[in-house]
CSV table of C-alpha atoms in Angstrom, one decimal:
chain,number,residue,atom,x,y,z
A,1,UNK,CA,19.5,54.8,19.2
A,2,UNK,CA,22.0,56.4,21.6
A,3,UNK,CA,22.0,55.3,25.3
A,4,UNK,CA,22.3,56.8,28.5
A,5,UNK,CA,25.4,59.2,28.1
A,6,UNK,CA,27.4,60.6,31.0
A,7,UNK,CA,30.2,63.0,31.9
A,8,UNK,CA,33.1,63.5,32.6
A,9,UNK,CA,34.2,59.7,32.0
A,10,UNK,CA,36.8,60.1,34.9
A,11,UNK,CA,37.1,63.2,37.4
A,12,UNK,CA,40.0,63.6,39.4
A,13,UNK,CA,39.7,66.0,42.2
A,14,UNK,CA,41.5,67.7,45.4
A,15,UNK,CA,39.5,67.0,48.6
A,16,UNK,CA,37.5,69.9,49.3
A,17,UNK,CA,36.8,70.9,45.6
A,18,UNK,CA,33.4,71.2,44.5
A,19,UNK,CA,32.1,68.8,41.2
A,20,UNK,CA,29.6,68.4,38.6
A,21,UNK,CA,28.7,65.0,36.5
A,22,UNK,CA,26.6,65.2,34.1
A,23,UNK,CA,23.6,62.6,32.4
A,24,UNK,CA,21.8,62.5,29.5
A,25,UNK,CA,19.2,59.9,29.6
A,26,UNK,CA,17.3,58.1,26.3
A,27,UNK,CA,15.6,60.5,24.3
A,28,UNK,CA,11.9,60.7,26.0
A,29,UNK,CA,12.3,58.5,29.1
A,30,UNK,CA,11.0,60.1,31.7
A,31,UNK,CA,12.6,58.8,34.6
A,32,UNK,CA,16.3,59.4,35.6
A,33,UNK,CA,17.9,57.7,38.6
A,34,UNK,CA,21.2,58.3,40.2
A,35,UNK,CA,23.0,55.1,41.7
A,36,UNK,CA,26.7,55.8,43.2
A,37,UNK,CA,28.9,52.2,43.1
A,38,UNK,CA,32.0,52.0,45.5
A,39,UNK,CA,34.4,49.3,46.8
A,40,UNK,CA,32.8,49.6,50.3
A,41,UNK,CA,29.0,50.0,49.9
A,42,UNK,CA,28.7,48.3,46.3
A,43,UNK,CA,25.6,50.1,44.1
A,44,UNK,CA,23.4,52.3,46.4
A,45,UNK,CA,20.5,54.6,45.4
A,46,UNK,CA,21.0,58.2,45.3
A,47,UNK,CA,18.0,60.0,44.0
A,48,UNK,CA,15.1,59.5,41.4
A,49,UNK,CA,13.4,62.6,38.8
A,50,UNK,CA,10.1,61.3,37.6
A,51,UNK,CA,8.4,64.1,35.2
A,52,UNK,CA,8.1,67.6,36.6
A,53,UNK,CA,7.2,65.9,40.5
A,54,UNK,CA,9.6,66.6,43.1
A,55,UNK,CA,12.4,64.6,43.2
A,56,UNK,CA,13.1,61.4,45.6
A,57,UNK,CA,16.3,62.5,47.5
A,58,UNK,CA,16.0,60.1,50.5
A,59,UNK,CA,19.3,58.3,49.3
A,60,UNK,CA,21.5,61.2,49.2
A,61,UNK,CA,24.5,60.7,51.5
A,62,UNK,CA,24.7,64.1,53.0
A,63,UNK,CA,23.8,67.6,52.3
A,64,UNK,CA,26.8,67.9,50.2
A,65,UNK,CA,25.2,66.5,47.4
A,66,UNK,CA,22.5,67.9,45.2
A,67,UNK,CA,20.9,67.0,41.8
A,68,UNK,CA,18.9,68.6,39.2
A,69,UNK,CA,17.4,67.9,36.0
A,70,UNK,CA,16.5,70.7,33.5
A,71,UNK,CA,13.7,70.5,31.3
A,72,UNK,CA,12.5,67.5,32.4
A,73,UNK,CA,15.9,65.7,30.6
A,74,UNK,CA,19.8,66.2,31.6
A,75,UNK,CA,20.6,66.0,34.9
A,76,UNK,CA,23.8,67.1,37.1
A,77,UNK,CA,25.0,65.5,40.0
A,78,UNK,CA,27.2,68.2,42.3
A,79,UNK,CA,29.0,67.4,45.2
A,80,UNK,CA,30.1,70.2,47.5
A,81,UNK,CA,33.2,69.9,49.6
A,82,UNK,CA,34.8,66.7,48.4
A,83,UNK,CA,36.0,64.2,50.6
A,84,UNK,CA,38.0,61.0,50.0
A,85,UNK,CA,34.8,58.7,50.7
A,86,UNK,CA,33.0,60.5,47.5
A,87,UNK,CA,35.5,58.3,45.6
A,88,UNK,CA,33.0,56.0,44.0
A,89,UNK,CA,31.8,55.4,39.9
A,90,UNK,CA,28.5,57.4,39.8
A,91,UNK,CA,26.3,55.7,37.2
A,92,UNK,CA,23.0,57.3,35.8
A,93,UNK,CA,19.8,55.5,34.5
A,94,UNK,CA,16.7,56.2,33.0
A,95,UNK,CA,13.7,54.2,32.4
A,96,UNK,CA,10.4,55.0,29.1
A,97,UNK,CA,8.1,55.8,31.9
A,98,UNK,CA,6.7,55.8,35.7
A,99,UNK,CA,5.4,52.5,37.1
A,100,UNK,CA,8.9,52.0,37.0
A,101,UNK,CA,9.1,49.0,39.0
A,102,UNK,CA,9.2,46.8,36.8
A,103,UNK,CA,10.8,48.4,34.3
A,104,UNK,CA,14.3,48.0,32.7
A,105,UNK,CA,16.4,50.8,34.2
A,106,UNK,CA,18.9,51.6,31.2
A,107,UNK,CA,22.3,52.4,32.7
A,108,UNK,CA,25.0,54.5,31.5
A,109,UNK,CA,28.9,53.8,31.4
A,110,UNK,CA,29.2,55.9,35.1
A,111,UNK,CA,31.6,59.1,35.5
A,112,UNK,CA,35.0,57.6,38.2
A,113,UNK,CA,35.9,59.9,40.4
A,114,UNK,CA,38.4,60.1,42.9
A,115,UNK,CA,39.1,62.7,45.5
A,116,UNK,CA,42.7,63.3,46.2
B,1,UNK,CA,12.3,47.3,53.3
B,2,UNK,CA,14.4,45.1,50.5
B,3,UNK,CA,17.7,43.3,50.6
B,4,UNK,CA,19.7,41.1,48.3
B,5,UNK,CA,22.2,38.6,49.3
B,6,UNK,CA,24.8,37.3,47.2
B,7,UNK,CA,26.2,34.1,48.0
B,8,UNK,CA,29.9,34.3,47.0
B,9,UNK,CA,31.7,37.4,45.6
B,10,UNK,CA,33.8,35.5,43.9
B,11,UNK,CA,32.6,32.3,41.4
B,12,UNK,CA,35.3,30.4,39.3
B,13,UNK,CA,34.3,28.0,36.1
B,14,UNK,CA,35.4,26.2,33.3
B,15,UNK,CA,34.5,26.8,30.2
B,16,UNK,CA,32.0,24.7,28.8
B,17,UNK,CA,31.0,24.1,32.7
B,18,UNK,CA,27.7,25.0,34.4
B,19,UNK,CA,27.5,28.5,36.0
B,20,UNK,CA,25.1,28.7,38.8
B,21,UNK,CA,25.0,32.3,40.7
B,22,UNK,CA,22.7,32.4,43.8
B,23,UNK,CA,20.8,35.3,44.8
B,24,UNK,CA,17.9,35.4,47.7
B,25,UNK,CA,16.0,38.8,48.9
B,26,UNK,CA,14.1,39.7,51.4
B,27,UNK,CA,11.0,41.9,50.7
B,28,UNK,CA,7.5,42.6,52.3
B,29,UNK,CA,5.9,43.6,48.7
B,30,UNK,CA,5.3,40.9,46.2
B,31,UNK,CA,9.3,41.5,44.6
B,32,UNK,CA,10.5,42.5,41.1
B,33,UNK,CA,13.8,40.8,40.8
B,34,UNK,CA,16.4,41.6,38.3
B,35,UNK,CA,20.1,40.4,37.2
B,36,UNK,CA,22.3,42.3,35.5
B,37,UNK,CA,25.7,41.8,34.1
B,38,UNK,CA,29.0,45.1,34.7
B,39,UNK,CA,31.5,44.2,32.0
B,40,UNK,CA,34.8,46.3,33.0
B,41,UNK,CA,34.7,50.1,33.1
B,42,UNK,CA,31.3,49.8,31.3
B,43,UNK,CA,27.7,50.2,32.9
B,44,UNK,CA,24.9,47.6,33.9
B,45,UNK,CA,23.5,46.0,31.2
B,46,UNK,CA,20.0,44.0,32.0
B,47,UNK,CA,20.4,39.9,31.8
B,48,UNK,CA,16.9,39.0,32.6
B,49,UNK,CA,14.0,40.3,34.7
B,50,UNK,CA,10.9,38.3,37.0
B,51,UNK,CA,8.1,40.7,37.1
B,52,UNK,CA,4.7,38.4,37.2
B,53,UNK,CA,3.6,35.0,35.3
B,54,UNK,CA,6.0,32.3,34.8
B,55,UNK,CA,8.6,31.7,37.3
B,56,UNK,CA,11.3,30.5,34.7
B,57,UNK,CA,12.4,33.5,32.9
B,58,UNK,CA,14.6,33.3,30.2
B,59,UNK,CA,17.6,36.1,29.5
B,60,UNK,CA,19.8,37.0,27.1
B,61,UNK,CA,23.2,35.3,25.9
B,62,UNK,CA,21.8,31.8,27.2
B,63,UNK,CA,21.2,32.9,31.0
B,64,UNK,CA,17.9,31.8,33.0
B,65,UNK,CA,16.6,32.3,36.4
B,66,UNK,CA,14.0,30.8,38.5
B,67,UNK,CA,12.1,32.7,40.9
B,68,UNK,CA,11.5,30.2,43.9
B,69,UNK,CA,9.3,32.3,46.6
B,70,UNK,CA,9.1,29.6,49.0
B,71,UNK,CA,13.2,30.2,48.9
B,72,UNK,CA,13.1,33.7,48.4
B,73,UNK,CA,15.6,33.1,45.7
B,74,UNK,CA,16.8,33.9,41.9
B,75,UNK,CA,19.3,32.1,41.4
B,76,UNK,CA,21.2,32.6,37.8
B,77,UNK,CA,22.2,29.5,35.8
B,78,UNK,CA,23.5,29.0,32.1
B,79,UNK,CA,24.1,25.2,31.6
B,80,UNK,CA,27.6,26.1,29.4
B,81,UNK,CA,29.9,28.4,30.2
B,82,UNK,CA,31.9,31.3,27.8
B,83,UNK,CA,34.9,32.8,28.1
B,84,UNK,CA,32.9,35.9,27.5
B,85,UNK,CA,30.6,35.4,30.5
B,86,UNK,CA,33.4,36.6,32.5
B,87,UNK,CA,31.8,39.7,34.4
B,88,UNK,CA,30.5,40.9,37.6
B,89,UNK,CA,26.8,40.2,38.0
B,90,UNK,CA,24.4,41.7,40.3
B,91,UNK,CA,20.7,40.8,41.4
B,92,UNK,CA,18.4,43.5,42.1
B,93,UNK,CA,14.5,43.8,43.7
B,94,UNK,CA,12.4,46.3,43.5
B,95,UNK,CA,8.7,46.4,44.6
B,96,UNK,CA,5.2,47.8,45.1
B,97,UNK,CA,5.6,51.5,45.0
B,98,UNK,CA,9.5,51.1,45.5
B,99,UNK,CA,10.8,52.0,42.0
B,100,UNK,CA,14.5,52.3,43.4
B,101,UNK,CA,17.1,49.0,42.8
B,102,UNK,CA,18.5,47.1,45.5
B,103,UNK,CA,21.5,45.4,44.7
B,104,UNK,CA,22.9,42.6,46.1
B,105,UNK,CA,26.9,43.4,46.5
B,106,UNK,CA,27.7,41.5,42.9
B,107,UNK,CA,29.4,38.4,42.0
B,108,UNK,CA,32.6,38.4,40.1
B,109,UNK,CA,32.4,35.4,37.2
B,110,UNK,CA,36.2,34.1,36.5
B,111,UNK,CA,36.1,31.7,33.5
B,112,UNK,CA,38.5,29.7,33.0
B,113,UNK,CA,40.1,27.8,29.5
């Protein structure tokens, strides 16, 4: 079956610019992570959708960035106000169902984006 | 809290030659320990996984890992190596009501002819 799509593949933006990244997760998995990678800070947490329960935002950067996932599948990462230390690959994964810990997390192929 | 330390962020082979990568965490939850495996501008794909039970777990494409608790390690091991191994590979930990990864900073395989 299909994997954990995301997009745009690459993003290219001017600092200060706002941007979306979209990710579709496996049909019927019910969790969603977000995990940003960079040269710096390697793969960190970002934020976590389980279900309909409010959403585990304690790695989000700063108040610049935002998620949300409709109907309980896609989800879209924005960032607000770009800065050059946003350049990162942002990968997305999703996971069958809670009690995640010791699930597989399935990742995607990551959107690159680089703030000019 | 949970940490993962990578020793070496850079591991060269040959091929046909042992590949040993060595991972230790730190956690104050009985752990879940992952490796996975970041071929070029593609996403993480899952190597292996320790959850509970036996400490010797068995991957895919010939990779193992032992979960030593007394060493707070995972280290990775395939006894041959291929030039197809060549990747980054990163160990992970999660635990208790932690669902989030923790990843060690990676380890770049080079395999060499």
């Amino acid at each position: 079956g299909a994997g954990v799509s995301q997009s745009p593949s690459n993003k290219v933006t001017e600092k200060g610019k706002d941007v979306e990244l979209r990710c579709d997760p496996i049909s019927g998995h019910t969790a969603l992570y977000w995990y940003r990678q960079s040269l710096g800070q390697g793969l960190e947490f970002l934020i976590y959708f389980q279900g309909n329960s409010a959403p585990d935002k304690s790695g989000l950067p700063s108040d610049r960035f935002s998620a949300e996932r409709t109907g309980g599948s896609v989800s879209t990462l924005t960032i607000q106000r770009t800065q050059q230390e946003d350049s990162a690959v942002y990968l997305c994964a999703s996971t069958p169902s809670f009690g995640g810990t010791y699930n597989e997390q399935f990742f995607g192929p990551g959107t690159r984006l680089t703030v000019l | 809290a949970q940490s993962v330390t990578q020793l070496g962020s850079h591991v060269s082979v040959s091929e046909g030659a042992l590949v040993l990568l060595r991972c230790n965490y730190s956690s104050s939850v009985p752990p879940y320990l992952f490796w996975y495996v970041q071929y070029p501008n593609q996403g993480l794909q899952l190597l292996l996984k320790y959850t509970t039970g036996a400490t010797l777990v068995k991957g895919i494409n010939g990779f193992e890992a032992e979960f030593k608790k007394s060493e707070t390690s995972f280290h990775l091991t395939k006894p041959s190596a291929h030039m197809s191994d060549a990747a980054e590979y990163f160990c992970a930990v999660s635990g208790g009501s932690n669902y989030k990864l923790t990843f060690g900073k990676g380890t770049l395989l080079t395999v060499n002819p």
